[in-house]
């Protein structure tokens, strides 16, 4: 059983559309990180959210950390083919330092 | 600066053999973690080393082992390979022992026949 549940597992959209990826848990997390992994590469950190209710924007990507620090979401506006990849959320449960990863959401943006 | 380097990138082994994978972290990083990535299970934590000491270990059998050298380079070994060990093995480094950003290598793709 994954400590962090991501949904959906797969997402295929047309260029210009919006999408949202969810990351949920029954546990409280000290912080949550979002990574993107492209084929043949290792994951690369996109953002870290630390405070409950925090919203961070990275160009067309918006990240939100739930008030209770048990969930997070990633919203992409006007998706582009370059956004294609595997999106992973990860975090250390409260009072732990070991990172747990979600299973990931594979996003495909068609031109 | 140079990123995390993993060798070899690809390897094919047969059941029962053993394999050693190597990871060179970013200069100055003292923590090295290993993950197994498969389509069905996602990223599963294997172990983490910090200053040559294993800090934490995931739920993998004893066939999976690792070590870290004084220069922070790390190796992981899998003995008596099974078909289910086929996966992408990722190494990640970070500067300290806290929950800072992980910098991943490109991985070692292991295929067990």
mmCIF file with all atom_site columns, C-alpha atoms in Angstrom:
data_model
loop_
_atom_site.group_PDB
_atom_site.id
_atom_site.type_symbol
_atom_site.label_atom_id
_atom_site.label_alt_id
_atom_site.label_comp_id
_atom_site.label_asym_id
_atom_site.label_entity_id
_atom_site.label_seq_id
_atom_site.pdbx_PDB_ins_code
_atom_site.Cartn_x
_atom_site.Cartn_y
_atom_site.Cartn_z
_atom_site.occupancy
_atom_site.B_iso_or_equiv
_atom_site.pdbx_formal_charge
_atom_site.auth_seq_id
_atom_site.auth_comp_id
_atom_site.auth_asym_id
_atom_site.auth_atom_id
_atom_site.pdbx_PDB_model_num
ATOM 1   C CA . UNK A 1 1   ? 0.000  0.000   0.000   1.00 0.00 ? 1   UNK A CA 1
ATOM 2   C CA . UNK A 1 2   ? 1.357  3.387   -1.056  1.00 0.00 ? 2   UNK A CA 1
ATOM 3   C CA . UNK A 1 3   ? 1.574  6.008   1.648   1.00 0.00 ? 3   UNK A CA 1
ATOM 4   C CA . UNK A 1 4   ? 0.911  8.608   -1.042  1.00 0.00 ? 4   UNK A CA 1
ATOM 5   C CA . UNK A 1 5   ? -1.853 7.907   -3.560  1.00 0.00 ? 5   UNK A CA 1
ATOM 6   C CA . UNK A 1 6   ? -1.712 9.713   -6.873  1.00 0.00 ? 6   UNK A CA 1
ATOM 7   C CA . UNK A 1 7   ? -4.550 10.118  -9.323  1.00 0.00 ? 7   UNK A CA 1
ATOM 8   C CA . UNK A 1 8   ? -5.141 9.726   -12.096 1.00 0.00 ? 8   UNK A CA 1
ATOM 9   C CA . UNK A 1 9   ? -2.569 7.128   -13.047 1.00 0.00 ? 9   UNK A CA 1
ATOM 10  C CA . UNK A 1 10  ? -2.584 8.217   -16.694 1.00 0.00 ? 10  UNK A CA 1
ATOM 11  C CA . UNK A 1 11  ? -3.663 11.468  -18.328 1.00 0.00 ? 11  UNK A CA 1
ATOM 12  C CA . UNK A 1 12  ? -3.666 12.234  -22.046 1.00 0.00 ? 12  UNK A CA 1
ATOM 13  C CA . UNK A 1 13  ? -4.729 15.667  -23.201 1.00 0.00 ? 13  UNK A CA 1
ATOM 14  C CA . UNK A 1 14  ? -4.506 17.982  -26.192 1.00 0.00 ? 14  UNK A CA 1
ATOM 15  C CA . UNK A 1 15  ? -2.071 20.877  -26.254 1.00 0.00 ? 15  UNK A CA 1
ATOM 16  C CA . UNK A 1 16  ? -3.660 23.964  -24.723 1.00 0.00 ? 16  UNK A CA 1
ATOM 17  C CA . UNK A 1 17  ? -5.908 22.105  -22.298 1.00 0.00 ? 17  UNK A CA 1
ATOM 18  C CA . UNK A 1 18  ? -5.610 22.250  -18.524 1.00 0.00 ? 18  UNK A CA 1
ATOM 19  C CA . UNK A 1 19  ? -4.962 19.324  -16.207 1.00 0.00 ? 19  UNK A CA 1
ATOM 20  C CA . UNK A 1 20  ? -4.796 18.566  -12.495 1.00 0.00 ? 20  UNK A CA 1
ATOM 21  C CA . UNK A 1 21  ? -2.908 15.782  -10.745 1.00 0.00 ? 21  UNK A CA 1
ATOM 22  C CA . UNK A 1 22  ? -3.738 14.804  -7.174  1.00 0.00 ? 22  UNK A CA 1
ATOM 23  C CA . UNK A 1 23  ? -1.632 13.415  -4.373  1.00 0.00 ? 23  UNK A CA 1
ATOM 24  C CA . UNK A 1 24  ? -3.447 12.183  -1.257  1.00 0.00 ? 24  UNK A CA 1
ATOM 25  C CA . UNK A 1 25  ? -2.608 10.480  2.000   1.00 0.00 ? 25  UNK A CA 1
ATOM 26  C CA . UNK A 1 26  ? -4.162 9.624   5.333   1.00 0.00 ? 26  UNK A CA 1
ATOM 27  C CA . UNK A 1 27  ? -0.913 10.731  7.001   1.00 0.00 ? 27  UNK A CA 1
ATOM 28  C CA . UNK A 1 28  ? 0.312  14.213  7.754   1.00 0.00 ? 28  UNK A CA 1
ATOM 29  C CA . UNK A 1 29  ? 3.440  15.285  5.933   1.00 0.00 ? 29  UNK A CA 1
ATOM 30  C CA . UNK A 1 30  ? 6.091  17.761  7.002   1.00 0.00 ? 30  UNK A CA 1
ATOM 31  C CA . UNK A 1 31  ? 6.356  18.874  3.387   1.00 0.00 ? 31  UNK A CA 1
ATOM 32  C CA . UNK A 1 32  ? 5.615  17.592  -0.075  1.00 0.00 ? 32  UNK A CA 1
ATOM 33  C CA . UNK A 1 33  ? 7.777  17.648  -3.144  1.00 0.00 ? 33  UNK A CA 1
ATOM 34  C CA . UNK A 1 34  ? 6.788  17.303  -6.787  1.00 0.00 ? 34  UNK A CA 1
ATOM 35  C CA . UNK A 1 35  ? 9.161  15.763  -9.303  1.00 0.00 ? 35  UNK A CA 1
ATOM 36  C CA . UNK A 1 36  ? 8.938  15.290  -13.058 1.00 0.00 ? 36  UNK A CA 1
ATOM 37  C CA . UNK A 1 37  ? 10.649 12.394  -14.752 1.00 0.00 ? 37  UNK A CA 1
ATOM 38  C CA . UNK A 1 38  ? 11.166 12.238  -18.503 1.00 0.00 ? 38  UNK A CA 1
ATOM 39  C CA . UNK A 1 39  ? 11.917 8.995   -20.361 1.00 0.00 ? 39  UNK A CA 1
ATOM 40  C CA . UNK A 1 40  ? 15.483 7.853   -19.828 1.00 0.00 ? 40  UNK A CA 1
ATOM 41  C CA . UNK A 1 41  ? 16.089 10.379  -17.084 1.00 0.00 ? 41  UNK A CA 1
ATOM 42  C CA . UNK A 1 42  ? 15.915 10.492  -13.322 1.00 0.00 ? 42  UNK A CA 1
ATOM 43  C CA . UNK A 1 43  ? 13.240 12.562  -11.546 1.00 0.00 ? 43  UNK A CA 1
ATOM 44  C CA . UNK A 1 44  ? 13.893 16.302  -11.257 1.00 0.00 ? 44  UNK A CA 1
ATOM 45  C CA . UNK A 1 45  ? 12.489 18.387  -8.434  1.00 0.00 ? 45  UNK A CA 1
ATOM 46  C CA . UNK A 1 46  ? 9.883  20.959  -9.479  1.00 0.00 ? 46  UNK A CA 1
ATOM 47  C CA . UNK A 1 47  ? 8.819  22.401  -6.143  1.00 0.00 ? 47  UNK A CA 1
ATOM 48  C CA . UNK A 1 48  ? 8.606  21.832  -2.402  1.00 0.00 ? 48  UNK A CA 1
ATOM 49  C CA . UNK A 1 49  ? 5.548  22.969  -0.436  1.00 0.00 ? 49  UNK A CA 1
ATOM 50  C CA . UNK A 1 50  ? 5.926  23.280  3.293   1.00 0.00 ? 50  UNK A CA 1
ATOM 51  C CA . UNK A 1 51  ? 3.055  25.226  4.854   1.00 0.00 ? 51  UNK A CA 1
ATOM 52  C CA . UNK A 1 52  ? -0.540 23.973  5.008   1.00 0.00 ? 52  UNK A CA 1
ATOM 53  C CA . UNK A 1 53  ? -2.627 25.883  2.466   1.00 0.00 ? 53  UNK A CA 1
ATOM 54  C CA . UNK A 1 54  ? 0.455  27.038  0.585   1.00 0.00 ? 54  UNK A CA 1
ATOM 55  C CA . UNK A 1 55  ? 0.162  27.758  -3.117  1.00 0.00 ? 55  UNK A CA 1
ATOM 56  C CA . UNK A 1 56  ? 3.233  28.002  -5.327  1.00 0.00 ? 56  UNK A CA 1
ATOM 57  C CA . UNK A 1 57  ? 3.341  28.943  -8.981  1.00 0.00 ? 57  UNK A CA 1
ATOM 58  C CA . UNK A 1 58  ? 6.028  27.965  -11.435 1.00 0.00 ? 58  UNK A CA 1
ATOM 59  C CA . UNK A 1 59  ? 5.112  29.560  -14.788 1.00 0.00 ? 59  UNK A CA 1
ATOM 60  C CA . UNK A 1 60  ? 2.080  27.532  -15.960 1.00 0.00 ? 60  UNK A CA 1
ATOM 61  C CA . UNK A 1 61  ? 2.288  25.081  -13.044 1.00 0.00 ? 61  UNK A CA 1
ATOM 62  C CA . UNK A 1 62  ? 0.417  25.717  -9.798  1.00 0.00 ? 62  UNK A CA 1
ATOM 63  C CA . UNK A 1 63  ? 1.079  23.593  -6.724  1.00 0.00 ? 63  UNK A CA 1
ATOM 64  C CA . UNK A 1 64  ? -1.114 23.523  -3.656  1.00 0.00 ? 64  UNK A CA 1
ATOM 65  C CA . UNK A 1 65  ? -0.580 21.924  -0.257  1.00 0.00 ? 65  UNK A CA 1
ATOM 66  C CA . UNK A 1 66  ? -3.746 21.023  1.630   1.00 0.00 ? 66  UNK A CA 1
ATOM 67  C CA . UNK A 1 67  ? -4.605 22.832  4.853   1.00 0.00 ? 67  UNK A CA 1
ATOM 68  C CA . UNK A 1 68  ? -4.251 19.589  6.830   1.00 0.00 ? 68  UNK A CA 1
ATOM 69  C CA . UNK A 1 69  ? -0.965 18.746  5.065   1.00 0.00 ? 69  UNK A CA 1
ATOM 70  C CA . UNK A 1 70  ? -2.314 15.403  3.897   1.00 0.00 ? 70  UNK A CA 1
ATOM 71  C CA . UNK A 1 71  ? -2.780 16.208  0.233   1.00 0.00 ? 71  UNK A CA 1
ATOM 72  C CA . UNK A 1 72  ? -1.435 18.231  -2.641  1.00 0.00 ? 72  UNK A CA 1
ATOM 73  C CA . UNK A 1 73  ? -2.341 19.036  -6.200  1.00 0.00 ? 73  UNK A CA 1
ATOM 74  C CA . UNK A 1 74  ? -0.530 20.073  -9.332  1.00 0.00 ? 74  UNK A CA 1
ATOM 75  C CA . UNK A 1 75  ? -2.414 22.106  -11.920 1.00 0.00 ? 75  UNK A CA 1
ATOM 76  C CA . UNK A 1 76  ? -1.019 22.812  -15.375 1.00 0.00 ? 76  UNK A CA 1
ATOM 77  C CA . UNK A 1 77  ? -2.578 25.574  -17.434 1.00 0.00 ? 77  UNK A CA 1
ATOM 78  C CA . UNK A 1 78  ? -2.460 25.474  -21.232 1.00 0.00 ? 78  UNK A CA 1
ATOM 79  C CA . UNK A 1 79  ? -0.395 22.300  -21.319 1.00 0.00 ? 79  UNK A CA 1
ATOM 80  C CA . UNK A 1 80  ? 2.352  21.949  -23.894 1.00 0.00 ? 80  UNK A CA 1
ATOM 81  C CA . UNK A 1 81  ? 4.041  18.833  -25.323 1.00 0.00 ? 81  UNK A CA 1
ATOM 82  C CA . UNK A 1 82  ? 7.090  19.691  -23.224 1.00 0.00 ? 82  UNK A CA 1
ATOM 83  C CA . UNK A 1 83  ? 5.004  19.033  -20.114 1.00 0.00 ? 83  UNK A CA 1
ATOM 84  C CA . UNK A 1 84  ? 4.845  15.348  -21.030 1.00 0.00 ? 84  UNK A CA 1
ATOM 85  C CA . UNK A 1 85  ? 6.361  13.139  -18.361 1.00 0.00 ? 85  UNK A CA 1
ATOM 86  C CA . UNK A 1 86  ? 5.834  11.184  -15.175 1.00 0.00 ? 86  UNK A CA 1
ATOM 87  C CA . UNK A 1 87  ? 4.846  13.416  -12.258 1.00 0.00 ? 87  UNK A CA 1
ATOM 88  C CA . UNK A 1 88  ? 5.715  12.150  -8.804  1.00 0.00 ? 88  UNK A CA 1
ATOM 89  C CA . UNK A 1 89  ? 4.801  13.503  -5.420  1.00 0.00 ? 89  UNK A CA 1
ATOM 90  C CA . UNK A 1 90  ? 6.999  12.660  -2.452  1.00 0.00 ? 90  UNK A CA 1
ATOM 91  C CA . UNK A 1 91  ? 7.294  13.609  1.153   1.00 0.00 ? 91  UNK A CA 1
ATOM 92  C CA . UNK A 1 92  ? 8.510  12.709  4.607   1.00 0.00 ? 92  UNK A CA 1
ATOM 93  C CA . UNK A 1 93  ? 5.685  11.771  6.965   1.00 0.00 ? 93  UNK A CA 1
ATOM 94  C CA . UNK A 1 94  ? 5.602  13.858  10.107  1.00 0.00 ? 94  UNK A CA 1
ATOM 95  C CA . UNK A 1 95  ? 8.457  12.971  12.481  1.00 0.00 ? 95  UNK A CA 1
ATOM 96  C CA . UNK A 1 96  ? 10.274 11.074  9.754   1.00 0.00 ? 96  UNK A CA 1
ATOM 97  C CA . UNK A 1 97  ? 12.935 12.084  7.266   1.00 0.00 ? 97  UNK A CA 1
ATOM 98  C CA . UNK A 1 98  ? 12.601 9.244   4.792   1.00 0.00 ? 98  UNK A CA 1
ATOM 99  C CA . UNK A 1 99  ? 10.939 10.273  1.550   1.00 0.00 ? 99  UNK A CA 1
ATOM 100 C CA . UNK A 1 100 ? 7.942  8.245   0.390   1.00 0.00 ? 100 UNK A CA 1
ATOM 101 C CA . UNK A 1 101 ? 6.953  8.487   -3.256  1.00 0.00 ? 101 UNK A CA 1
ATOM 102 C CA . UNK A 1 102 ? 3.591  8.191   -4.915  1.00 0.00 ? 102 UNK A CA 1
ATOM 103 C CA . UNK A 1 103 ? 3.264  5.780   -7.834  1.00 0.00 ? 103 UNK A CA 1
ATOM 104 C CA . UNK A 1 104 ? 3.181  8.698   -10.248 1.00 0.00 ? 104 UNK A CA 1
ATOM 105 C CA . UNK A 1 105 ? 0.914  10.145  -12.912 1.00 0.00 ? 105 UNK A CA 1
ATOM 106 C CA . UNK A 1 106 ? 1.948  9.739   -16.536 1.00 0.00 ? 106 UNK A CA 1
ATOM 107 C CA . UNK A 1 107 ? 0.972  12.861  -18.449 1.00 0.00 ? 107 UNK A CA 1
ATOM 108 C CA . UNK A 1 108 ? 0.947  12.932  -22.240 1.00 0.00 ? 108 UNK A CA 1
ATOM 109 C CA . UNK A 1 109 ? 0.278  16.199  -24.032 1.00 0.00 ? 109 UNK A CA 1
ATOM 110 C CA . UNK A 1 110 ? -0.534 15.729  -27.713 1.00 0.00 ? 110 UNK A CA 1
ATOM 111 C CA . UNK A 1 111 ? 0.423  18.430  -30.197 1.00 0.00 ? 111 UNK A CA 1
ATOM 112 C CA . UNK B 2 1   ? 28.691 21.172  -11.515 1.00 0.00 ? 1   UNK B CA 1
ATOM 113 C CA . UNK B 2 2   ? 28.579 17.503  -12.423 1.00 0.00 ? 2   UNK B CA 1
ATOM 114 C CA . UNK B 2 3   ? 25.374 15.701  -11.580 1.00 0.00 ? 3   UNK B CA 1
ATOM 115 C CA . UNK B 2 4   ? 24.835 12.290  -10.062 1.00 0.00 ? 4   UNK B CA 1
ATOM 116 C CA . UNK B 2 5   ? 26.549 9.630   -12.150 1.00 0.00 ? 5   UNK B CA 1
ATOM 117 C CA . UNK B 2 6   ? 25.402 6.043   -12.255 1.00 0.00 ? 6   UNK B CA 1
ATOM 118 C CA . UNK B 2 7   ? 27.152 3.153   -13.932 1.00 0.00 ? 7   UNK B CA 1
ATOM 119 C CA . UNK B 2 8   ? 26.452 1.047   -15.811 1.00 0.00 ? 8   UNK B CA 1
ATOM 120 C CA . UNK B 2 9   ? 23.430 2.556   -17.561 1.00 0.00 ? 9   UNK B CA 1
ATOM 121 C CA . UNK B 2 10  ? 22.206 -0.762  -18.915 1.00 0.00 ? 10  UNK B CA 1
ATOM 122 C CA . UNK B 2 11  ? 22.972 -4.348  -18.058 1.00 0.00 ? 11  UNK B CA 1
ATOM 123 C CA . UNK B 2 12  ? 21.544 -7.784  -18.676 1.00 0.00 ? 12  UNK B CA 1
ATOM 124 C CA . UNK B 2 13  ? 21.996 -10.633 -16.242 1.00 0.00 ? 13  UNK B CA 1
ATOM 125 C CA . UNK B 2 14  ? 20.579 -14.114 -15.829 1.00 0.00 ? 14  UNK B CA 1
ATOM 126 C CA . UNK B 2 15  ? 18.802 -15.564 -12.826 1.00 0.00 ? 15  UNK B CA 1
ATOM 127 C CA . UNK B 2 16  ? 21.107 -16.526 -10.002 1.00 0.00 ? 16  UNK B CA 1
ATOM 128 C CA . UNK B 2 17  ? 23.845 -14.075 -10.926 1.00 0.00 ? 17  UNK B CA 1
ATOM 129 C CA . UNK B 2 18  ? 24.769 -11.051 -8.894  1.00 0.00 ? 18  UNK B CA 1
ATOM 130 C CA . UNK B 2 19  ? 25.189 -7.433  -9.899  1.00 0.00 ? 19  UNK B CA 1
ATOM 131 C CA . UNK B 2 20  ? 26.929 -4.349  -8.528  1.00 0.00 ? 20  UNK B CA 1
ATOM 132 C CA . UNK B 2 21  ? 25.760 -0.858  -9.399  1.00 0.00 ? 21  UNK B CA 1
ATOM 133 C CA . UNK B 2 22  ? 27.758 2.279   -8.760  1.00 0.00 ? 22  UNK B CA 1
ATOM 134 C CA . UNK B 2 23  ? 26.748 5.831   -7.923  1.00 0.00 ? 23  UNK B CA 1
ATOM 135 C CA . UNK B 2 24  ? 28.880 8.966   -7.699  1.00 0.00 ? 24  UNK B CA 1
ATOM 136 C CA . UNK B 2 25  ? 26.991 11.765  -5.944  1.00 0.00 ? 25  UNK B CA 1
ATOM 137 C CA . UNK B 2 26  ? 27.276 15.463  -6.580  1.00 0.00 ? 26  UNK B CA 1
ATOM 138 C CA . UNK B 2 27  ? 30.467 16.847  -5.100  1.00 0.00 ? 27  UNK B CA 1
ATOM 139 C CA . UNK B 2 28  ? 29.862 17.875  -1.497  1.00 0.00 ? 28  UNK B CA 1
ATOM 140 C CA . UNK B 2 29  ? 26.778 15.692  -1.068  1.00 0.00 ? 29  UNK B CA 1
ATOM 141 C CA . UNK B 2 30  ? 27.140 13.211  1.756   1.00 0.00 ? 30  UNK B CA 1
ATOM 142 C CA . UNK B 2 31  ? 23.808 11.425  1.543   1.00 0.00 ? 31  UNK B CA 1
ATOM 143 C CA . UNK B 2 32  ? 23.095 8.798   -1.088  1.00 0.00 ? 32  UNK B CA 1
ATOM 144 C CA . UNK B 2 33  ? 19.769 6.986   -1.453  1.00 0.00 ? 33  UNK B CA 1
ATOM 145 C CA . UNK B 2 34  ? 18.850 4.103   -3.720  1.00 0.00 ? 34  UNK B CA 1
ATOM 146 C CA . UNK B 2 35  ? 15.433 3.449   -5.226  1.00 0.00 ? 35  UNK B CA 1
ATOM 147 C CA . UNK B 2 36  ? 13.974 0.703   -7.358  1.00 0.00 ? 36  UNK B CA 1
ATOM 148 C CA . UNK B 2 37  ? 11.526 1.857   -10.015 1.00 0.00 ? 37  UNK B CA 1
ATOM 149 C CA . UNK B 2 38  ? 9.139  -0.515  -11.771 1.00 0.00 ? 38  UNK B CA 1
ATOM 150 C CA . UNK B 2 39  ? 5.966  0.227   -13.749 1.00 0.00 ? 39  UNK B CA 1
ATOM 151 C CA . UNK B 2 40  ? 3.793  -1.579  -11.244 1.00 0.00 ? 40  UNK B CA 1
ATOM 152 C CA . UNK B 2 41  ? 5.298  -0.426  -7.942  1.00 0.00 ? 41  UNK B CA 1
ATOM 153 C CA . UNK B 2 42  ? 6.664  2.997   -8.748  1.00 0.00 ? 42  UNK B CA 1
ATOM 154 C CA . UNK B 2 43  ? 9.654  4.254   -6.770  1.00 0.00 ? 43  UNK B CA 1
ATOM 155 C CA . UNK B 2 44  ? 10.458 1.983   -3.853  1.00 0.00 ? 44  UNK B CA 1
ATOM 156 C CA . UNK B 2 45  ? 13.061 3.039   -1.284  1.00 0.00 ? 45  UNK B CA 1
ATOM 157 C CA . UNK B 2 46  ? 15.964 0.624   -0.881  1.00 0.00 ? 46  UNK B CA 1
ATOM 158 C CA . UNK B 2 47  ? 18.346 2.329   1.531   1.00 0.00 ? 47  UNK B CA 1
ATOM 159 C CA . UNK B 2 48  ? 20.088 5.561   2.399   1.00 0.00 ? 48  UNK B CA 1
ATOM 160 C CA . UNK B 2 49  ? 23.699 6.125   3.372   1.00 0.00 ? 49  UNK B CA 1
ATOM 161 C CA . UNK B 2 50  ? 25.139 9.143   5.097   1.00 0.00 ? 50  UNK B CA 1
ATOM 162 C CA . UNK B 2 51  ? 28.820 9.460   5.925   1.00 0.00 ? 51  UNK B CA 1
ATOM 163 C CA . UNK B 2 52  ? 29.404 5.761   5.221   1.00 0.00 ? 52  UNK B CA 1
ATOM 164 C CA . UNK B 2 53  ? 26.608 4.649   7.577   1.00 0.00 ? 53  UNK B CA 1
ATOM 165 C CA . UNK B 2 54  ? 23.318 3.130   6.516   1.00 0.00 ? 54  UNK B CA 1
ATOM 166 C CA . UNK B 2 55  ? 20.661 5.406   7.993   1.00 0.00 ? 55  UNK B CA 1
ATOM 167 C CA . UNK B 2 56  ? 17.561 3.683   6.789   1.00 0.00 ? 56  UNK B CA 1
ATOM 168 C CA . UNK B 2 57  ? 16.511 0.596   4.906   1.00 0.00 ? 57  UNK B CA 1
ATOM 169 C CA . UNK B 2 58  ? 13.397 -0.202  2.919   1.00 0.00 ? 58  UNK B CA 1
ATOM 170 C CA . UNK B 2 59  ? 11.460 -3.439  2.839   1.00 0.00 ? 59  UNK B CA 1
ATOM 171 C CA . UNK B 2 60  ? 13.664 -5.442  0.517   1.00 0.00 ? 60  UNK B CA 1
ATOM 172 C CA . UNK B 2 61  ? 15.188 -8.885  1.129   1.00 0.00 ? 61  UNK B CA 1
ATOM 173 C CA . UNK B 2 62  ? 18.737 -9.300  2.320   1.00 0.00 ? 62  UNK B CA 1
ATOM 174 C CA . UNK B 2 63  ? 19.847 -10.017 -1.245  1.00 0.00 ? 63  UNK B CA 1
ATOM 175 C CA . UNK B 2 64  ? 19.911 -6.260  -1.661  1.00 0.00 ? 64  UNK B CA 1
ATOM 176 C CA . UNK B 2 65  ? 22.840 -4.590  0.036   1.00 0.00 ? 65  UNK B CA 1
ATOM 177 C CA . UNK B 2 66  ? 24.838 -1.442  -0.268  1.00 0.00 ? 66  UNK B CA 1
ATOM 178 C CA . UNK B 2 67  ? 27.735 0.524   1.045   1.00 0.00 ? 67  UNK B CA 1
ATOM 179 C CA . UNK B 2 68  ? 29.191 4.001   0.917   1.00 0.00 ? 68  UNK B CA 1
ATOM 180 C CA . UNK B 2 69  ? 32.839 4.911   0.700   1.00 0.00 ? 69  UNK B CA 1
ATOM 181 C CA . UNK B 2 70  ? 34.711 7.739   2.372   1.00 0.00 ? 70  UNK B CA 1
ATOM 182 C CA . UNK B 2 71  ? 34.443 9.842   -0.812  1.00 0.00 ? 71  UNK B CA 1
ATOM 183 C CA . UNK B 2 72  ? 30.622 9.452   -0.636  1.00 0.00 ? 72  UNK B CA 1
ATOM 184 C CA . UNK B 2 73  ? 30.495 7.195   -3.683  1.00 0.00 ? 73  UNK B CA 1
ATOM 185 C CA . UNK B 2 74  ? 28.083 4.339   -3.169  1.00 0.00 ? 74  UNK B CA 1
ATOM 186 C CA . UNK B 2 75  ? 27.524 0.867   -4.529  1.00 0.00 ? 75  UNK B CA 1
ATOM 187 C CA . UNK B 2 76  ? 24.572 -1.441  -4.287  1.00 0.00 ? 76  UNK B CA 1
ATOM 188 C CA . UNK B 2 77  ? 24.694 -5.170  -4.799  1.00 0.00 ? 77  UNK B CA 1
ATOM 189 C CA . UNK B 2 78  ? 21.959 -7.617  -5.627  1.00 0.00 ? 78  UNK B CA 1
ATOM 190 C CA . UNK B 2 79  ? 22.798 -11.294 -5.209  1.00 0.00 ? 79  UNK B CA 1
ATOM 191 C CA . UNK B 2 80  ? 20.998 -14.352 -6.546  1.00 0.00 ? 80  UNK B CA 1
ATOM 192 C CA . UNK B 2 81  ? 19.081 -12.327 -9.086  1.00 0.00 ? 81  UNK B CA 1
ATOM 193 C CA . UNK B 2 82  ? 15.420 -13.076 -9.738  1.00 0.00 ? 82  UNK B CA 1
ATOM 194 C CA . UNK B 2 83  ? 13.285 -12.133 -12.729 1.00 0.00 ? 83  UNK B CA 1
ATOM 195 C CA . UNK B 2 84  ? 11.384 -9.691  -10.530 1.00 0.00 ? 84  UNK B CA 1
ATOM 196 C CA . UNK B 2 85  ? 14.558 -7.714  -9.895  1.00 0.00 ? 85  UNK B CA 1
ATOM 197 C CA . UNK B 2 86  ? 14.343 -6.312  -13.406 1.00 0.00 ? 86  UNK B CA 1
ATOM 198 C CA . UNK B 2 87  ? 13.916 -2.587  -12.875 1.00 0.00 ? 87  UNK B CA 1
ATOM 199 C CA . UNK B 2 88  ? 15.426 0.856   -13.128 1.00 0.00 ? 88  UNK B CA 1
ATOM 200 C CA . UNK B 2 89  ? 17.667 1.456   -10.125 1.00 0.00 ? 89  UNK B CA 1
ATOM 201 C CA . UNK B 2 90  ? 17.958 5.118   -9.264  1.00 0.00 ? 90  UNK B CA 1
ATOM 202 C CA . UNK B 2 91  ? 20.507 6.744   -7.049  1.00 0.00 ? 91  UNK B CA 1
ATOM 203 C CA . UNK B 2 92  ? 19.899 10.147  -5.503  1.00 0.00 ? 92  UNK B CA 1
ATOM 204 C CA . UNK B 2 93  ? 22.140 12.405  -3.503  1.00 0.00 ? 93  UNK B CA 1
ATOM 205 C CA . UNK B 2 94  ? 21.565 15.361  -1.238  1.00 0.00 ? 94  UNK B CA 1
ATOM 206 C CA . UNK B 2 95  ? 23.855 17.590  0.734   1.00 0.00 ? 95  UNK B CA 1
ATOM 207 C CA . UNK B 2 96  ? 22.795 16.795  4.272   1.00 0.00 ? 96  UNK B CA 1
ATOM 208 C CA . UNK B 2 97  ? 20.872 14.240  6.228   1.00 0.00 ? 97  UNK B CA 1
ATOM 209 C CA . UNK B 2 98  ? 17.613 16.213  6.317   1.00 0.00 ? 98  UNK B CA 1
ATOM 210 C CA . UNK B 2 99  ? 14.761 16.317  3.858   1.00 0.00 ? 99  UNK B CA 1
ATOM 211 C CA . UNK B 2 100 ? 16.427 18.548  1.286   1.00 0.00 ? 100 UNK B CA 1
ATOM 212 C CA . UNK B 2 101 ? 16.092 18.192  -2.451  1.00 0.00 ? 101 UNK B CA 1
ATOM 213 C CA . UNK B 2 102 ? 17.086 14.876  -3.945  1.00 0.00 ? 102 UNK B CA 1
ATOM 214 C CA . UNK B 2 103 ? 19.210 14.985  -7.079  1.00 0.00 ? 103 UNK B CA 1
ATOM 215 C CA . UNK B 2 104 ? 18.743 11.841  -9.110  1.00 0.00 ? 104 UNK B CA 1
ATOM 216 C CA . UNK B 2 105 ? 21.020 10.112  -11.542 1.00 0.00 ? 105 UNK B CA 1
ATOM 217 C CA . UNK B 2 106 ? 19.747 8.720   -14.832 1.00 0.00 ? 106 UNK B CA 1
ATOM 218 C CA . UNK B 2 107 ? 19.542 5.235   -13.386 1.00 0.00 ? 107 UNK B CA 1
ATOM 219 C CA . UNK B 2 108 ? 20.841 1.778   -14.156 1.00 0.00 ? 108 UNK B CA 1
ATOM 220 C CA . UNK B 2 109 ? 18.425 -0.345  -16.170 1.00 0.00 ? 109 UNK B CA 1
ATOM 221 C CA . UNK B 2 110 ? 18.750 -3.978  -15.067 1.00 0.00 ? 110 UNK B CA 1
ATOM 222 C CA . UNK B 2 111 ? 17.172 -6.786  -17.047 1.00 0.00 ? 111 UNK B CA 1
ATOM 223 C CA . UNK B 2 112 ? 17.196 -10.265 -15.562 1.00 0.00 ? 112 UNK B CA 1
ATOM 224 C CA . UNK B 2 113 ? 16.602 -13.136 -18.010 1.00 0.00 ? 113 UNK B CA 1
#
